[in-house]
Coordinates of N, CA and C in Angstrom, one line a residue:
X1 N -129.0 164.6 -30.8 CA -128.2 163.9 -31.2 C -126.9 164.1 -30.9
X2 N -126.5 164.9 -29.7 CA -125.0 165.2 -29.3 C -124.1 164.1 -28.7
X3 N -124.8 163.0 -28.9 CA -123.5 161.9 -28.7 C -122.7 161.6 -29.6
X4 N -123.2 162.2 -30.7 CA -122.5 162.3 -32.4 C -121.7 163.3 -32.4
X5 N -120.9 163.3 -33.3 CA -120.0 164.3 -33.9 C -120.4 165.6 -34.3
X6 N -120.2 166.6 -34.6 CA -120.6 167.7 -34.9 C -121.5 167.8 -36.5
X7 N -120.8 167.0 -37.6 CA -121.4 166.9 -38.5 C -122.8 166.2 -38.6
X8 N -123.3 165.3 -37.5 CA -124.6 165.6 -37.5 C -125.8 166.1 -36.4
X9 N -125.1 167.5 -36.1 CA -125.8 168.1 -35.3 C -126.7 169.3 -35.7
X10 N -127.1 169.2 -37.4 CA -128.2 170.0 -37.9 C -129.3 169.7 -37.3
X11 N -130.0 170.8 -38.1 CA -131.8 171.0 -37.3 C -132.2 169.8 -38.3
X12 N -133.0 169.2 -37.3 CA -133.9 167.8 -37.7 C -135.4 168.4 -38.1
X13 N -136.3 168.3 -38.8 CA -137.5 168.6 -39.0 C -138.3 167.1 -39.2
X14 N -139.5 167.4 -38.0 CA -140.2 165.8 -38.5 C -141.6 166.2 -39.6
X15 N -141.8 165.2 -40.5 CA -142.5 165.7 -41.5 C -143.1 164.7 -42.0
X16 N -144.8 164.8 -42.5 CA -145.5 163.8 -42.5 C -145.5 163.7 -44.2
X17 N -145.3 162.8 -44.6 CA -144.6 162.5 -45.7 C -145.8 162.6 -47.0
X18 N -146.8 161.9 -46.6 CA -147.9 161.8 -47.4 C -148.6 163.4 -47.5
X19 N -148.7 163.8 -46.4 CA -149.4 165.0 -46.4 C -148.6 166.2 -47.1
X20 N -147.1 166.1 -47.0 CA -146.1 167.0 -47.8 C -146.4 166.8 -49.5
X21 N -146.8 165.6 -49.7 CA -146.8 164.8 -51.3 C -148.1 165.6 -51.6
X22 N -149.2 165.5 -50.9 CA -150.6 165.9 -51.4 C -150.3 167.4 -51.5
X23 N -149.8 168.2 -50.5 CA -149.3 169.9 -50.3 C -148.8 170.2 -51.7
X24 N -147.7 169.5 -52.3 CA -147.2 169.6 -53.3 C -147.7 169.7 -54.6
X25 N -148.6 168.1 -54.5 CA -149.1 168.2 -55.9 C -150.5 168.8 -56.2
X26 N -151.0 169.0 -54.9 CA -152.3 170.0 -55.2 C -152.2 171.4 -55.2
X27 N -151.3 171.7 -54.3 CA -151.2 172.9 -54.0 C -150.0 174.0 -55.0
X28 N -149.2 173.0 -55.2 CA -147.7 173.5 -56.0 C -147.7 173.3 -57.6
X29 N -147.5 172.1 -57.2 CA -147.5 171.6 -59.0 C -148.7 171.9 -60.0
X30 N -149.8 171.3 -59.3 CA -150.9 171.8 -60.3 C -151.3 173.2 -60.7
X31 N -150.9 173.7 -59.5 CA -151.0 175.4 -60.1 C -149.5 176.1 -60.7
X32 N -148.9 175.2 -61.1 CA -147.8 176.3 -61.6 C -148.2 176.3 -63.0
X33 N -148.3 177.6 -63.6 CA -148.4 177.8 -64.9 C -147.3 177.2 -65.9
X34 N -147.9 176.7 -67.2 CA -147.1 176.4 -68.3 C -146.4 175.1 -67.7
X35 N -147.0 174.6 -67.0 CA -146.4 173.0 -66.5 C -147.4 172.0 -66.3
X36 N -147.0 170.9 -67.0 CA -148.3 170.1 -67.6 C -147.2 168.6 -66.7
X37 N -147.9 168.0 -65.9 CA -147.6 166.7 -64.8 C -148.1 165.4 -65.4
X38 N -147.1 164.6 -65.8 CA -147.8 163.2 -66.5 C -146.9 162.3 -65.6
X39 N -147.6 161.3 -65.3 CA -146.9 160.1 -64.3 C -146.5 158.8 -65.0
X40 N -145.2 158.8 -65.7 CA -145.0 157.5 -66.3 C -143.5 157.5 -66.4
X41 N -142.9 156.6 -67.0 CA -142.1 156.0 -67.4 C -141.6 156.7 -68.7
X42 N -140.5 157.3 -68.8 CA -139.8 157.4 -70.2 C -139.0 156.4 -70.6
X43 N -139.1 155.7 -71.4 CA -138.4 154.5 -72.3 C -137.2 155.1 -72.9
X44 N -137.6 156.0 -73.6 CA -136.5 156.8 -74.7 C -137.0 157.8 -74.9
X45 N -135.8 158.3 -75.6 CA -135.5 159.7 -76.0 C -135.9 160.0 -77.4
X46 N -136.7 161.4 -77.6 CA -136.8 161.7 -79.2 C -135.7 162.4 -79.5
X47 N -134.7 162.0 -80.9 CA -133.6 162.8 -80.8 C -133.4 162.8 -82.3
X48 N -133.3 164.0 -82.6 CA -132.8 164.7 -84.0 C -131.9 164.5 -84.0
X49 N -130.8 164.3 -84.8 CA -129.7 164.7 -85.4 C -129.7 165.2 -86.8
X50 N -128.7 166.6 -86.8 CA -128.5 167.3 -87.8 C -126.9 167.7 -87.7
X51 N -126.3 166.8 -88.8 CA -124.8 167.0 -88.9 C -123.9 166.3 -87.8
X52 N -123.2 166.8 -87.0 CA -122.6 166.2 -85.5 C -123.4 166.6 -84.4
X53 N -124.9 167.3 -84.4 CA -125.2 167.6 -83.4 C -126.4 167.0 -83.1
X54 N -126.7 166.5 -81.5 CA -128.0 165.9 -81.4 C -128.8 166.8 -80.5
X55 N -130.3 166.7 -81.0 CA -131.0 167.4 -80.5 C -132.1 166.8 -79.6
X56 N -132.5 167.0 -78.4 CA -133.3 165.9 -78.0 C -134.6 166.8 -78.0
X57 N -135.9 166.3 -78.5 CA -136.9 167.1 -78.8 C -138.3 166.3 -77.8
X58 N -138.0 165.5 -77.0 CA -139.0 164.6 -76.8 C -138.9 163.2 -75.9
X59 N -139.7 162.6 -75.2 CA -139.8 161.2 -74.9 C -140.7 160.4 -75.2
X60 N -140.4 159.2 -75.3 CA -141.3 158.0 -75.6 C -141.3 157.4 -74.1
X61 N -142.6 157.3 -73.8 CA -143.0 156.5 -72.7 C -142.8 155.1 -72.6
X62 N -143.3 154.4 -71.5 CA -143.1 152.9 -71.4 C -144.0 152.6 -72.5
X63 N -145.2 153.0 -72.6 CA -146.8 152.6 -73.1 C -146.5 153.1 -74.5
X64 N -145.9 153.6 -75.1 CA -145.2 153.7 -76.2 C -145.8 155.3 -76.5
X65 N -146.6 156.3 -76.0 CA -146.9 157.5 -76.3 C -145.5 158.4 -76.6
X66 N -145.5 159.4 -77.5 CA -144.8 160.3 -77.9 C -144.9 161.7 -77.2
X67 N -144.1 162.2 -76.4 CA -144.5 163.7 -75.8 C -143.3 164.4 -76.2
X68 N -143.7 165.5 -77.1 CA -142.9 166.3 -77.8 C -142.3 167.4 -76.7
X69 N -141.3 168.1 -76.9 CA -140.9 169.2 -75.8 C -139.9 169.6 -76.4
X70 N -139.5 171.1 -76.1 CA -138.7 171.9 -76.2 C -137.6 171.7 -75.1
X71 N -137.8 171.1 -74.1 CA -136.9 170.7 -73.1 C -136.9 169.5 -72.5
X72 N -135.9 168.8 -71.8 CA -136.4 167.2 -71.5 C -135.5 167.2 -70.1
X73 N -135.8 167.1 -68.9 CA -135.0 167.1 -67.7 C -135.0 165.5 -67.0
X74 N -134.0 165.1 -67.3 CA -133.8 163.8 -67.0 C -133.2 163.7 -65.6
X75 N -134.3 163.0 -64.5 CA -133.3 162.7 -63.4 C -133.7 161.3 -63.1
X76 N -132.7 160.7 -63.6 CA -132.8 159.2 -63.7 C -132.3 157.9 -62.2
X77 N -132.1 159.1 -61.2 CA -131.9 158.3 -60.1 C -131.2 157.1 -60.0
X78 N -131.7 155.9 -59.4 CA -131.3 154.6 -59.4 C -131.7 153.6 -60.4
X79 N -132.5 154.1 -61.2 CA -133.4 153.1 -61.9 C -132.9 153.0 -63.6
X80 N -131.8 153.7 -63.5 CA -131.1 153.6 -65.0 C -130.1 152.6 -64.9
X81 N -130.4 151.5 -66.0 CA -129.9 150.3 -66.2 C -130.0 149.5 -65.1
X82 N -131.1 150.0 -63.6 CA -130.8 149.2 -62.1 C -130.8 147.8 -62.4
X83 N -130.0 147.2 -61.3 CA -129.8 146.6 -61.3 C -129.8 145.8 -60.0
X84 N -129.9 144.6 -59.4 CA -129.4 144.0 -58.1 C -128.8 142.5 -58.0
X85 N -127.8 143.0 -57.1 CA -127.0 142.2 -57.2 C -127.1 141.2 -55.6
X86 N -126.9 139.8 -55.7 CA -127.2 139.0 -54.2 C -126.3 138.2 -54.6
X87 N -125.1 137.8 -54.0 CA -124.3 136.6 -54.3 C -124.0 136.8 -55.6
X88 N -123.6 135.8 -56.1 CA -123.2 135.6 -57.5 C -124.4 135.8 -58.4
X89 N -126.0 136.1 -58.0 CA -126.9 136.3 -59.0 C -127.0 138.1 -59.2
X90 N -127.6 138.3 -60.5 CA -127.5 139.4 -61.0 C -129.0 139.7 -61.5
X91 N -129.8 140.3 -61.2 CA -131.1 140.6 -62.3 C -131.3 142.0 -62.4
X92 N -132.3 142.4 -63.5 CA -132.9 144.0 -63.7 C -133.8 144.5 -62.7
X93 N -133.8 145.4 -62.0 CA -134.7 145.7 -61.3 C -134.6 147.4 -60.9
X94 N -135.6 147.8 -60.3 CA -135.8 149.0 -59.8 C -136.3 148.8 -58.3
X95 N -136.7 150.1 -57.4 CA -137.1 149.9 -56.0 C -138.5 149.0 -56.2
X96 N -138.7 148.4 -55.4 CA -139.7 147.5 -54.9 C -140.7 147.6 -56.0
X97 N -141.2 146.8 -56.9 CA -142.6 146.8 -58.1 C -142.0 147.9 -58.8
X98 N -141.0 148.3 -59.1 CA -140.9 149.2 -60.4 C -139.5 148.7 -61.2
X99 N -139.4 148.9 -62.5 CA -138.7 148.0 -63.3 C -137.6 149.2 -63.4
X100 N -136.2 148.9 -64.0 CA -135.3 149.5 -64.2 C -135.5 150.3 -65.9
X101 N -135.0 151.5 -66.1 CA -135.0 151.8 -67.2 C -133.9 151.5 -68.3
X102 N -134.3 150.6 -68.8 CA -133.2 150.0 -69.5 C -133.2 150.9 -71.0
X103 N -133.9 150.7 -71.6 CA -134.3 151.2 -72.9 C -133.7 153.0 -73.3
X104 N -134.0 153.6 -71.7 CA -133.3 154.7 -71.8 C -132.0 155.1 -71.6
X105 N -131.6 153.9 -70.9 CA -130.0 153.8 -70.5 C -129.4 153.3 -72.0
X106 N -129.8 152.7 -72.8 CA -129.4 152.5 -74.4 C -129.3 153.6 -74.7
X107 N -130.4 154.4 -74.9 CA -130.4 155.5 -75.9 C -129.3 156.5 -75.6
X108 N -129.2 156.5 -74.2 CA -128.3 157.7 -73.6 C -126.6 157.2 -73.9
X109 N -126.4 155.9 -73.9 CA -125.3 155.6 -74.4 C -124.8 155.4 -75.9
X110 N -126.1 155.4 -76.7 CA -125.8 155.7 -78.0 C -125.8 156.9 -78.7
X111 N -126.0 157.8 -77.7 CA -126.0 159.5 -78.0 C -124.5 159.5 -77.3
X112 N -123.8 159.0 -77.1 CA -122.3 159.2 -76.0 C -122.2 159.5 -74.8
X113 N -122.9 159.2 -74.0 CA -122.8 159.3 -72.8 C -122.1 158.4 -72.2
X114 N -121.5 158.4 -71.0 CA -120.6 157.2 -70.6 C -121.8 156.7 -69.0
X115 N -121.8 155.6 -69.2 CA -122.5 154.9 -67.9 C -121.6 154.4 -67.2
X116 N -122.1 154.3 -65.9 CA -121.2 153.6 -65.0 C -122.1 153.1 -63.8
X117 N -121.2 152.5 -63.0 CA -122.6 151.9 -61.7 C -121.7 152.3 -60.3
X118 N -122.6 152.9 -59.6 CA -121.9 153.5 -58.0 C -122.2 152.0 -57.3
X119 N -121.3 151.1 -56.6 CA -121.6 149.7 -55.9 C -122.1 150.5 -54.2
X120 N -123.2 150.2 -53.9 CA -123.5 150.6 -52.7 C -124.0 149.7 -52.1

């Protein structure tokens, strides 16, 4: 990449994405002690309010299952109240075939988090 500027001169690696995914799931994630992996969408948070303090105690999945936890890590990506804008048309959507996280966005708003949108 010498025809470009110094910002893009970093080292590159060719990676087989499906092989990397299999390795990480089978060898690393599934063998990590005290870690349970569940593939689903978090639709809502289980929030306990004591006084003026909110405490997240788990999630509710899109199929209604309640999963309790002392710790919840949200990695919302681009699906949090995701939408597609084409010209004057606008509709809720995630990546191709995936739904946006509308319920989770509403829960975060009601908990006092400010929501915004980065236009790309």
